[in-house]
């Protein structure tokens, strides 16, 4: 899908520059650009087709690997970066976009050859010297620098590179990855990652996946991390701060690396020691933990106001509660391993992670899920819980609102009640098994639930996922 909105501004920048347009009259070039695949190739779409975030992600290629080399000076807040993207063209391309906002691009090559580029909002528009063939693997190297900062989301929250008093809290949902590395910034395109991050030697840089080690020289320490399983860009982190580090391996062989801001250490300790048992419990309920590494980054970032399920290693803005630990851990299955194809489906992340909290409570001496459901259901018809249906939030400004979390979890509870416990748990496990390291849509979840239960569940999903207002008494 191409997005006309960007198209007109972008075409004028292109004219007279691309391989096609340089050799044919302007009018013909414009015709070729709109007529679809021309001999020399097309220009990749400026968005992945998301209805809420029209410029998120890009068309025409998939990224398989990001190699990110960063150096952050916590005193000046200056970042130097090099991103090496390994990608494959899904159409022949004369031009393609990356998402990148804010920092200055100081160099750009495609397969080691200097490429033309221009900036337009969050789009970094790349015109390689030679057009890319459909199916061709290529490597994009972007060098960049500047003072990174966050983006403001449609709901007013900040995400991306958020400076703190001792480093930076780095969390990219839904948009902020593009504030610190050029990316195909939509969960539809997942890739593996390598991180090499240099910070002052009294700081620690924590990213996703397995910790590969550190090296100190001339007052700076370089940390290396590897995220081998595919990851959406919004789940990447490179959080920097003064941290106490703890490392161990669980009984299941998962490598744990925890980094805790000393100011949060006391409150964190009694919760974080439950991480292995939470992951074990979730593995029993949802199926095997999907990654080889785990852990937590507990920062002291009072201005952030949320935690994020950064892959393998959630980042918390302060000491988490047990239910938040359970929630972010559940996202490793729901959201991280099984990812969205559209932000509209956000309840597949948040409704499931919230329902995990209810199940954990039920099985650990707290309220039963039914009690939690009843409590919510007792809220009046004008409560914000009923503002919109969870599977149709209406805009990117609503994706982290109560209906997505709580009514999304209520929908799962209604499903459980309709199909019975054995079938319900079988549905959850089939979902994470069949979509592991990939993607899932609401429609796919519905048909999987019908397949596993042998029931027609149209009415249930219609009522709980798609209908406006408070549903009638179940
Ligand atoms: N996905 C996070 C969670 O529920 C919450 C979150 C991420 C968030 N980014 C946000 C909430 C921006 C509000 C605004 O675990
Ligand atoms: Zn969540």
Tab-separated table of C-alpha atoms and ligand atoms in Angstrom:
chain	number	residue	atom	x	y	z
A	1	UNK	CA	0.000	0.000	0.000
A	2	UNK	CA	1.318	3.380	-0.904
A	3	UNK	CA	0.366	6.483	0.935
A	4	UNK	CA	-0.664	9.280	-1.343
A	5	UNK	CA	-0.346	11.855	1.455
A	6	UNK	CA	3.466	11.685	1.461
A	7	UNK	CA	3.712	10.998	-2.192
A	8	UNK	CA	3.259	14.498	-3.587
A	9	UNK	CA	5.847	16.165	-1.340
A	10	UNK	CA	8.260	13.352	-1.950
A	11	UNK	CA	8.018	13.174	-5.701
A	12	UNK	CA	9.334	16.676	-6.190
A	13	UNK	CA	12.400	15.787	-4.148
A	14	UNK	CA	12.955	12.773	-6.352
A	15	UNK	CA	12.608	14.308	-9.777
A	16	UNK	CA	15.887	14.672	-11.573
A	17	UNK	CA	17.682	12.379	-9.134
A	18	UNK	CA	16.596	8.755	-9.572
A	19	UNK	CA	17.943	6.411	-12.244
A	20	UNK	CA	14.669	6.482	-14.173
A	21	UNK	CA	13.794	10.120	-13.990
A	22	UNK	CA	17.239	11.356	-14.960
A	23	UNK	CA	16.979	9.804	-18.414
A	24	UNK	CA	13.357	10.526	-19.403
A	25	UNK	CA	11.259	13.663	-19.625
A	26	UNK	CA	9.702	14.844	-16.393
A	27	UNK	CA	6.109	14.199	-17.475
A	28	UNK	CA	6.887	10.606	-18.427
A	29	UNK	CA	8.772	10.080	-15.198
A	30	UNK	CA	5.778	11.243	-13.200
A	31	UNK	CA	3.618	8.839	-15.168
A	32	UNK	CA	5.965	5.945	-14.478
A	33	UNK	CA	6.040	6.774	-10.780
A	34	UNK	CA	2.273	6.555	-10.506
A	35	UNK	CA	1.738	3.677	-12.935
A	36	UNK	CA	3.251	1.084	-10.587
A	37	UNK	CA	6.103	-1.311	-11.396
A	38	UNK	CA	8.268	0.175	-14.116
A	39	UNK	CA	11.205	-1.639	-15.597
A	40	UNK	CA	13.721	-0.103	-13.225
A	41	UNK	CA	11.592	-0.673	-10.166
A	42	UNK	CA	9.254	1.125	-7.819
A	43	UNK	CA	9.640	3.423	-4.874
A	44	UNK	CA	8.921	1.621	-1.597
A	45	UNK	CA	5.828	2.814	0.256
A	46	UNK	CA	6.357	5.291	3.101
A	47	UNK	CA	4.276	3.186	5.511
A	48	UNK	CA	3.584	-0.473	6.225
A	49	UNK	CA	-0.154	0.114	5.920
A	50	UNK	CA	-1.024	0.621	9.582
A	51	UNK	CA	-4.391	2.364	9.951
A	52	UNK	CA	-3.331	4.324	13.083
A	53	UNK	CA	0.320	5.104	12.307
A	54	UNK	CA	0.337	5.711	8.571
A	55	UNK	CA	4.065	6.357	8.239
A	56	UNK	CA	5.199	3.581	10.597
A	57	UNK	CA	7.258	0.983	8.797
A	58	UNK	CA	7.852	1.043	5.069
A	59	UNK	CA	7.116	-0.967	1.967
A	60	UNK	CA	9.360	-2.788	-0.475
A	61	UNK	CA	11.782	-4.630	1.796
A	62	UNK	CA	12.196	-6.633	4.994
A	63	UNK	CA	15.026	-6.245	7.468
A	64	UNK	CA	16.547	-9.454	8.828
A	65	UNK	CA	19.245	-7.954	11.059
A	66	UNK	CA	20.207	-4.702	12.745
A	67	UNK	CA	23.781	-4.167	13.880
A	68	UNK	CA	23.761	-1.100	16.132
A	69	UNK	CA	26.954	0.528	17.381
A	70	UNK	CA	26.263	3.399	19.749
A	71	UNK	CA	28.323	5.703	21.926
A	72	UNK	CA	26.434	7.815	24.470
A	73	UNK	CA	28.023	10.516	26.545
A	74	UNK	CA	25.759	10.900	29.564
A	75	UNK	CA	27.131	14.337	30.498
A	76	UNK	CA	26.584	16.053	27.128
A	77	UNK	CA	23.755	13.681	26.086
A	78	UNK	CA	25.448	13.266	22.725
A	79	UNK	CA	24.923	10.050	20.772
A	80	UNK	CA	27.062	8.748	17.925
A	81	UNK	CA	25.610	5.792	16.069
A	82	UNK	CA	26.191	3.433	13.211
A	83	UNK	CA	23.362	1.177	12.094
A	84	UNK	CA	23.980	-1.650	9.653
A	85	UNK	CA	20.732	-3.093	8.331
A	86	UNK	CA	20.664	-6.335	6.401
A	87	UNK	CA	17.526	-6.368	4.287
A	88	UNK	CA	15.891	-8.036	1.308
A	89	UNK	CA	13.907	-6.251	-1.383
A	90	UNK	CA	10.363	-7.579	-1.830
A	91	UNK	CA	9.965	-5.582	-5.067
A	92	UNK	CA	12.462	-3.991	-7.423
A	93	UNK	CA	13.306	-0.674	-5.848
A	94	UNK	CA	14.750	2.559	-7.142
A	95	UNK	CA	14.154	4.091	-3.747
A	96	UNK	CA	13.011	3.094	-0.265
A	97	UNK	CA	12.351	4.681	3.113
A	98	UNK	CA	13.604	4.089	6.636
A	99	UNK	CA	11.942	5.610	9.703
A	100	UNK	CA	14.317	7.965	11.481
A	101	UNK	CA	13.482	11.167	13.311
A	102	UNK	CA	15.682	13.874	14.777
A	103	UNK	CA	19.350	12.875	14.683
A	104	UNK	CA	21.647	14.068	11.913
A	105	UNK	CA	22.644	11.544	9.247
A	106	UNK	CA	26.357	11.910	8.513
A	107	UNK	CA	26.767	9.083	6.016
A	108	UNK	CA	24.728	6.504	4.165
A	109	UNK	CA	25.770	3.623	1.952
A	110	UNK	CA	23.927	0.766	0.292
A	111	UNK	CA	26.203	-2.221	-0.273
A	112	UNK	CA	29.187	0.004	0.524
A	113	UNK	CA	28.298	2.483	-2.206
A	114	UNK	CA	27.378	6.011	-1.178
A	115	UNK	CA	23.631	6.558	-1.613
A	116	UNK	CA	21.551	9.725	-1.961
A	117	UNK	CA	19.162	10.468	0.856
A	118	UNK	CA	16.700	13.106	1.968
A	119	UNK	CA	14.625	13.669	5.089
A	120	UNK	CA	10.905	14.260	5.269
A	121	UNK	CA	9.406	14.087	8.765
A	122	UNK	CA	10.039	10.586	10.076
A	123	UNK	CA	10.969	9.273	6.643
A	124	UNK	CA	14.614	8.885	5.678
A	125	UNK	CA	14.332	8.490	1.909
A	126	UNK	CA	17.178	6.477	0.400
A	127	UNK	CA	18.017	6.389	-3.303
A	128	UNK	CA	20.733	3.802	-3.902
A	129	UNK	CA	23.167	4.359	-6.767
A	130	UNK	CA	21.950	1.111	-8.341
A	131	UNK	CA	18.325	0.010	-8.251
A	132	UNK	CA	17.674	-3.093	-6.147
A	133	UNK	CA	16.286	-6.220	-7.776
A	134	UNK	CA	13.282	-7.964	-6.263
A	135	UNK	CA	14.617	-10.610	-3.884
A	136	UNK	CA	18.043	-8.988	-3.636
A	137	UNK	CA	19.704	-8.905	-0.226
A	138	UNK	CA	21.333	-5.570	0.555
A	139	UNK	CA	23.086	-3.814	3.358
A	140	UNK	CA	22.386	-0.263	4.449
A	141	UNK	CA	24.922	1.509	6.657
A	142	UNK	CA	23.808	4.737	8.294
A	143	UNK	CA	26.101	6.833	10.458
A	144	UNK	CA	24.483	9.490	12.589
A	145	UNK	CA	24.908	11.743	15.587
A	146	UNK	CA	23.243	14.353	17.751
A	147	UNK	CA	21.271	14.706	20.944
A	148	UNK	CA	18.430	12.201	20.923
A	149	UNK	CA	15.123	12.886	22.615
A	150	UNK	CA	11.711	11.289	22.811
A	151	UNK	CA	8.722	11.557	20.480
A	152	UNK	CA	5.296	12.557	21.760
A	153	UNK	CA	2.640	9.974	20.960
A	154	UNK	CA	-0.957	10.746	19.962
A	155	UNK	CA	-2.003	10.146	23.605
A	156	UNK	CA	0.599	12.651	24.861
A	157	UNK	CA	2.989	10.092	26.356
A	158	UNK	CA	6.696	10.123	25.598
A	159	UNK	CA	8.606	7.286	24.074
A	160	UNK	CA	11.930	6.731	22.433
A	161	UNK	CA	15.199	7.967	23.890
A	162	UNK	CA	14.193	9.595	27.201
A	163	UNK	CA	17.162	11.176	29.040
A	164	UNK	CA	17.328	10.596	32.806
A	165	UNK	CA	19.562	12.160	35.470
A	166	UNK	CA	22.143	9.382	35.029
A	167	UNK	CA	21.630	8.170	31.459
A	168	UNK	CA	18.576	7.364	29.369
A	169	UNK	CA	15.389	5.296	29.627
A	170	UNK	CA	14.931	3.801	26.175
A	171	UNK	CA	11.528	2.403	25.212
A	172	UNK	CA	9.954	2.591	21.775
A	173	UNK	CA	6.258	1.706	21.921
A	174	UNK	CA	4.628	2.513	19.642
A	175	UNK	CA	6.846	4.945	17.714
A	176	UNK	CA	10.077	5.827	19.488
A	177	UNK	CA	12.605	3.374	18.017
A	178	UNK	CA	13.173	5.866	15.222
A	179	UNK	CA	14.536	8.423	17.706
A	180	UNK	CA	17.724	6.384	18.165
A	181	UNK	CA	18.171	4.133	15.148
A	182	UNK	CA	16.928	4.053	11.552
A	183	UNK	CA	14.442	1.217	11.227
A	184	UNK	CA	11.559	-0.344	9.426
A	185	UNK	CA	9.560	0.795	12.430
A	186	UNK	CA	6.502	-1.451	12.482
A	187	UNK	CA	5.976	-4.734	14.375
A	188	UNK	CA	5.165	-6.386	11.050
A	189	UNK	CA	8.900	-6.486	10.285
A	190	UNK	CA	10.912	-8.378	12.908
A	191	UNK	CA	14.672	-8.923	12.872
A	192	UNK	CA	17.596	-10.083	15.007
A	193	UNK	CA	19.860	-7.480	16.628
A	194	UNK	CA	23.447	-6.979	17.753
A	195	UNK	CA	24.266	-4.064	20.040
A	196	UNK	CA	27.646	-2.536	20.843
A	197	UNK	CA	27.148	0.347	23.250
A	198	UNK	CA	29.879	2.556	24.701
A	199	UNK	CA	29.190	4.649	27.804
A	200	UNK	CA	31.287	6.327	30.533
A	201	UNK	CA	32.848	3.610	32.694
A	202	UNK	CA	30.706	4.400	35.735
A	203	UNK	CA	27.556	3.662	33.703
A	204	UNK	CA	25.988	0.455	32.368
A	205	UNK	CA	24.309	0.045	28.957
A	206	UNK	CA	21.620	-2.632	28.878
A	207	UNK	CA	19.995	-3.944	25.722
A	208	UNK	CA	18.000	-7.020	24.687
A	209	UNK	CA	18.971	-10.665	24.589
A	210	UNK	CA	22.136	-12.322	25.765
A	211	UNK	CA	24.907	-10.323	27.434
A	212	UNK	CA	28.128	-10.957	25.541
A	213	UNK	CA	30.523	-9.010	27.750
A	214	UNK	CA	32.172	-5.657	28.274
A	215	UNK	CA	35.526	-4.028	27.781
A	216	UNK	CA	36.857	-0.869	29.420
A	217	UNK	CA	39.457	1.491	27.950
A	218	UNK	CA	40.237	5.203	28.409
A	219	UNK	CA	37.415	5.765	30.887
A	220	UNK	CA	34.734	4.200	28.714
A	221	UNK	CA	33.081	0.804	28.797
A	222	UNK	CA	31.653	-0.985	25.785
A	223	UNK	CA	28.796	-3.445	26.339
A	224	UNK	CA	27.802	-6.065	23.799
A	225	UNK	CA	24.367	-7.692	23.533
A	226	UNK	CA	22.772	-10.108	21.083
A	227	UNK	CA	19.069	-10.594	20.443
A	228	UNK	CA	18.927	-13.676	18.222
A	229	UNK	CA	15.188	-14.313	18.104
A	230	UNK	CA	13.231	-11.935	15.848
A	231	UNK	CA	12.224	-8.681	17.526
A	232	UNK	CA	10.000	-5.736	16.577
A	233	UNK	CA	11.867	-2.405	16.600
A	234	UNK	CA	9.644	-0.950	19.353
A	235	UNK	CA	10.861	-3.671	21.725
A	236	UNK	CA	14.531	-2.714	21.391
A	237	UNK	CA	16.220	-0.906	24.263
A	238	UNK	CA	19.654	0.524	25.042
A	239	UNK	CA	18.952	1.871	28.505
A	240	UNK	CA	21.877	3.624	30.179
A	241	UNK	CA	22.344	4.435	33.846
A	242	UNK	CA	24.121	3.668	37.094
A	243	UNK	CA	22.936	0.146	37.792
A	244	UNK	CA	23.555	-2.720	40.171
A	245	UNK	CA	23.855	-5.814	38.032
A	246	UNK	CA	22.832	-9.370	38.894
A	247	UNK	CA	23.268	-12.402	36.617
A	248	UNK	CA	22.190	-16.020	36.921
A	249	UNK	CA	20.815	-18.911	34.885
A	250	UNK	CA	17.391	-20.388	35.692
A	251	UNK	CA	16.607	-24.094	36.103
A	252	UNK	CA	15.282	-23.983	32.537
A	253	UNK	CA	18.609	-22.628	31.273
A	254	UNK	CA	17.419	-19.054	30.675
A	255	UNK	CA	20.190	-16.467	31.092
A	256	UNK	CA	18.989	-13.711	33.420
A	257	UNK	CA	20.580	-10.240	33.553
A	258	UNK	CA	18.994	-7.697	35.890
A	259	UNK	CA	20.063	-4.054	36.127
A	260	UNK	CA	18.627	-2.028	38.992
A	261	UNK	CA	19.037	1.636	39.812
A	262	UNK	CA	20.353	1.682	43.421
A	263	UNK	CA	17.592	4.166	44.360
A	264	UNK	CA	15.012	1.504	43.489
A	265	UNK	CA	16.973	-1.473	44.841
A	266	UNK	CA	15.198	-2.029	48.156
A	267	UNK	CA	11.685	-1.967	46.727
A	268	UNK	CA	12.764	-3.997	43.713
A	269	UNK	CA	14.522	-6.858	45.475
A	270	UNK	CA	11.513	-8.585	47.022
A	271	UNK	CA	9.595	-8.492	43.719
A	272	UNK	CA	12.414	-9.281	41.318
A	273	UNK	CA	13.436	-12.393	43.227
A	274	UNK	CA	10.125	-13.845	41.997
A	275	UNK	CA	11.160	-13.546	38.324
A	276	UNK	CA	12.226	-17.220	37.941
A	277	UNK	CA	9.020	-18.486	39.546
A	278	UNK	CA	6.865	-16.094	37.491
A	279	UNK	CA	8.541	-17.278	34.268
A	280	UNK	CA	8.148	-20.910	35.361
A	281	UNK	CA	4.474	-20.402	36.149
A	282	UNK	CA	3.868	-18.608	32.841
A	283	UNK	CA	5.747	-21.366	30.988
A	284	UNK	CA	3.361	-23.879	32.526
A	285	UNK	CA	0.299	-21.862	31.576
A	286	UNK	CA	1.346	-20.505	28.138
A	287	UNK	CA	4.009	-22.982	26.981
A	288	UNK	CA	7.811	-22.716	26.974
A	289	UNK	CA	9.398	-19.270	27.460
A	290	UNK	CA	10.129	-18.070	23.908
A	291	UNK	CA	13.645	-16.612	24.398
A	292	UNK	CA	17.048	-17.706	25.661
A	293	UNK	CA	17.534	-14.613	27.830
A	294	UNK	CA	15.453	-12.773	30.431
A	295	UNK	CA	15.775	-10.125	33.124
A	296	UNK	CA	14.715	-6.649	34.086
A	297	UNK	CA	15.924	-3.079	33.847
A	298	UNK	CA	14.623	-1.125	36.807
A	299	UNK	CA	15.422	2.529	36.267
A	300	UNK	CA	14.654	5.605	38.323
A	301	UNK	CA	12.741	7.593	35.691
A	302	UNK	CA	9.886	9.358	37.482
A	303	UNK	CA	8.813	11.294	34.373
A	304	UNK	CA	8.126	8.238	32.230
A	305	UNK	CA	5.031	6.807	33.901
A	306	UNK	CA	5.013	3.305	32.434
A	307	UNK	CA	6.927	0.079	32.012
A	308	UNK	CA	7.566	-1.568	28.671
A	309	UNK	CA	7.939	-5.225	27.749
A	310	UNK	CA	11.265	-4.678	25.906
A	311	UNK	CA	12.086	-8.109	24.535
A	312	UNK	CA	13.704	-10.495	27.021
A	313	UNK	CA	14.300	-7.610	29.434
A	314	UNK	CA	11.387	-5.311	30.323
A	315	UNK	CA	12.261	-1.785	31.355
A	316	UNK	CA	10.530	-0.338	34.444
A	317	UNK	CA	10.470	3.357	35.331
A	318	UNK	CA	10.609	2.447	39.052
A	319	UNK	CA	10.429	-0.652	41.277
A	320	UNK	CA	7.624	-2.815	39.839
A	321	UNK	CA	4.797	-4.482	41.719
A	322	UNK	CA	4.390	-8.236	41.372
A	323	UNK	CA	1.429	-7.751	39.032
A	324	UNK	CA	3.496	-5.458	36.778
A	325	UNK	CA	6.283	-8.053	36.744
A	326	UNK	CA	3.709	-10.693	35.762
A	327	UNK	CA	2.246	-8.367	33.104
A	328	UNK	CA	5.542	-7.477	31.382
A	329	UNK	CA	6.689	-11.090	31.593
A	330	UNK	CA	3.442	-12.305	29.966
A	331	UNK	CA	4.114	-9.891	27.092
A	332	UNK	CA	7.166	-11.979	26.227
A	333	UNK	CA	4.654	-14.520	24.868
A	334	UNK	CA	1.894	-12.083	23.918
A	335	UNK	CA	3.279	-9.184	21.911
A	336	UNK	CA	6.971	-10.045	21.767
A	337	UNK	CA	7.037	-13.612	20.439
A	338	UNK	CA	3.574	-13.344	18.859
A	339	UNK	CA	3.504	-9.833	17.398
A	340	UNK	CA	0.911	-7.479	16.017
A	341	UNK	CA	0.428	-6.851	12.321
A	342	UNK	CA	-1.524	-3.698	13.122
A	343	UNK	CA	-1.655	-1.409	16.192
A	344	UNK	CA	-5.430	-1.709	16.005
A	345	UNK	CA	-5.004	-5.270	17.364
A	346	UNK	CA	-3.271	-3.965	20.518
A	347	UNK	CA	-5.708	-5.874	22.786
A	348	UNK	CA	-3.856	-9.059	21.665
A	349	UNK	CA	-0.950	-7.642	23.682
A	350	UNK	CA	-2.586	-5.762	26.529
A	351	UNK	CA	-5.732	-7.815	27.079
A	352	UNK	CA	-3.668	-10.999	27.289
A	353	UNK	CA	-0.981	-9.521	29.579
A	354	UNK	CA	-3.729	-8.174	31.837
A	355	UNK	CA	-5.510	-11.512	31.896
A	356	UNK	CA	-2.184	-13.113	32.888
A	357	UNK	CA	-2.257	-10.871	35.989
A	358	UNK	CA	-5.773	-12.110	36.826
A	359	UNK	CA	-4.751	-15.745	36.396
A	360	UNK	CA	-1.637	-15.230	38.495
A	361	UNK	CA	-3.700	-13.707	41.276
A	362	UNK	CA	-6.232	-16.560	41.097
A	363	UNK	CA	-3.520	-19.187	41.382
A	364	UNK	CA	-1.512	-17.396	44.079
A	365	UNK	CA	-4.067	-16.783	46.785
A	366	UNK	CA	-5.538	-13.531	45.457
A	367	UNK	CA	-8.845	-12.675	43.808
A	368	UNK	CA	-10.149	-15.147	41.255
A	369	UNK	CA	-10.440	-13.981	37.660
A	370	UNK	CA	-14.210	-14.183	38.088
A	371	UNK	CA	-14.023	-11.799	41.045
A	372	UNK	CA	-11.888	-9.373	39.068
A	373	UNK	CA	-14.302	-9.620	36.150
A	374	UNK	CA	-17.362	-9.055	38.388
A	375	UNK	CA	-15.746	-6.089	40.025
A	376	UNK	CA	-15.116	-4.458	36.644
A	377	UNK	CA	-18.529	-5.412	35.310
A	378	UNK	CA	-20.162	-3.574	38.205
A	379	UNK	CA	-18.867	-0.263	36.821
A	380	UNK	CA	-21.617	1.983	35.468
A	381	UNK	CA	-22.351	2.341	31.770
A	382	UNK	CA	-20.624	5.748	31.627
A	383	UNK	CA	-17.326	4.457	33.080
A	384	UNK	CA	-14.344	4.872	30.743
A	385	UNK	CA	-14.006	1.074	30.717
A	386	UNK	CA	-16.829	1.084	28.157
A	387	UNK	CA	-15.563	4.019	26.052
A	388	UNK	CA	-14.841	1.872	23.010
A	389	UNK	CA	-14.563	-1.827	22.097
A	390	UNK	CA	-11.086	-3.324	22.706
A	391	UNK	CA	-10.560	-4.669	19.179
A	392	UNK	CA	-11.477	-1.320	17.641
A	393	UNK	CA	-9.869	1.494	19.683
A	394	UNK	CA	-10.555	3.980	16.889
A	395	UNK	CA	-7.206	5.800	16.897
A	396	UNK	CA	-3.598	5.615	17.994
A	397	UNK	CA	-4.480	7.961	20.866
A	398	UNK	CA	-6.524	5.188	22.542
A	399	UNK	CA	-4.297	2.142	22.265
A	400	UNK	CA	-3.158	2.226	25.910
A	401	UNK	CA	-6.549	3.033	27.429
A	402	UNK	CA	-8.596	1.013	29.927
A	403	UNK	CA	-10.892	-0.747	27.416
A	404	UNK	CA	-7.853	-2.277	25.675
A	405	UNK	CA	-6.422	-3.654	28.931
A	406	UNK	CA	-9.412	-4.404	31.143
A	407	UNK	CA	-12.225	-5.081	28.692
A	408	UNK	CA	-9.707	-6.999	26.555
A	409	UNK	CA	-9.040	-9.236	29.573
A	410	UNK	CA	-12.802	-9.466	30.206
A	411	UNK	CA	-13.231	-10.768	26.641
A	412	UNK	CA	-10.736	-13.540	27.391
A	413	UNK	CA	-12.527	-14.351	30.619
A	414	UNK	CA	-15.805	-14.655	28.745
A	415	UNK	CA	-14.103	-16.962	26.265
A	416	UNK	CA	-12.812	-19.086	29.153
A	417	UNK	CA	-16.275	-19.264	30.683
A	418	UNK	CA	-17.797	-20.288	27.345
A	419	UNK	CA	-15.312	-23.032	26.435
A	420	UNK	CA	-14.194	-24.286	29.874
A	421	UNK	CA	-10.736	-24.305	31.424
A	422	UNK	CA	-9.082	-27.211	29.554
A	423	UNK	CA	-10.087	-25.831	26.153
A	424	UNK	CA	-9.230	-22.245	27.137
A	425	UNK	CA	-5.681	-23.139	28.168
A	426	UNK	CA	-5.311	-25.263	25.043
A	427	UNK	CA	-6.301	-22.202	22.984
A	428	UNK	CA	-3.680	-20.021	24.693
A	429	UNK	CA	-0.952	-22.600	24.162
A	430	UNK	CA	-1.939	-23.279	20.534
A	431	UNK	CA	-1.850	-19.511	19.898
A	432	UNK	CA	1.712	-19.032	21.169
A	433	UNK	CA	2.941	-22.261	19.571
A	434	UNK	CA	1.479	-21.625	16.129
A	435	UNK	CA	2.525	-17.969	15.973
A	436	UNK	CA	5.815	-18.196	17.874
A	437	UNK	CA	8.507	-15.786	16.636
A	438	UNK	CA	5.903	-14.407	14.227
A	439	UNK	CA	2.605	-12.577	14.093
A	440	UNK	CA	-1.059	-13.009	14.845
A	441	UNK	CA	-4.252	-11.094	14.081
A	442	UNK	CA	-7.533	-10.860	15.987
A	443	UNK	CA	-9.281	-12.742	13.173
A	444	UNK	CA	-6.726	-15.549	13.432
A	445	UNK	CA	-7.243	-15.741	17.189
A	446	UNK	CA	-10.990	-15.991	16.744
A	447	UNK	CA	-10.747	-18.809	14.233
A	448	UNK	CA	-8.192	-20.656	16.350
A	449	UNK	CA	-10.547	-20.432	19.356
A	450	UNK	CA	-13.423	-21.774	17.266
A	451	UNK	CA	-11.285	-24.569	15.880
A	452	UNK	CA	-10.028	-25.675	19.327
A	453	UNK	CA	-13.427	-25.416	20.990
A	454	UNK	CA	-15.578	-26.646	18.125
A	455	UNK	CA	-17.961	-23.792	18.974
A	456	UNK	CA	-19.294	-20.871	17.013
A	457	UNK	CA	-18.002	-17.904	19.021
A	458	UNK	CA	-19.140	-15.089	16.719
A	459	UNK	CA	-21.607	-13.655	19.181
A	460	UNK	CA	-19.146	-13.715	22.086
A	461	UNK	CA	-16.431	-11.914	20.125
A	462	UNK	CA	-18.944	-9.531	18.591
A	463	UNK	CA	-20.190	-8.592	22.062
A	464	UNK	CA	-16.874	-8.316	23.890
A	465	UNK	CA	-14.432	-7.227	21.187
A	466	UNK	CA	-16.418	-5.122	18.753
A	467	UNK	CA	-19.614	-3.719	20.294
A	468	UNK	CA	-19.893	-0.155	21.559
A	469	UNK	CA	-20.918	0.415	25.162
A	470	UNK	CA	-21.273	-1.858	28.166
A	471	UNK	CA	-22.258	-5.390	27.083
A	472	UNK	CA	-25.418	-6.864	28.567
A	473	UNK	CA	-25.167	-9.181	31.545
A	474	UNK	CA	-23.307	-12.272	30.377
B	1	LIG	N1	2.886	-1.651	26.725
B	1	LIG	C1	3.171	-1.114	28.050
B	1	LIG	C2	2.542	-2.103	29.021
B	1	LIG	O1	1.353	-2.161	29.149
B	1	LIG	C3	2.632	0.244	28.299
B	1	LIG	C4	3.061	1.345	27.408
B	1	LIG	C5	4.057	1.385	26.495
B	1	LIG	C6	2.494	2.626	27.383
B	1	LIG	N2	4.132	2.593	25.908
B	1	LIG	C7	3.193	3.375	26.432
B	1	LIG	C8	1.450	3.195	28.087
B	1	LIG	C9	2.862	4.676	26.178
B	1	LIG	C10	1.122	4.498	27.830
B	1	LIG	C11	1.822	5.226	26.886
B	1	LIG	O2	3.220	-2.885	29.576
B	2	LIG	ZN1	1.139	-4.224	28.681
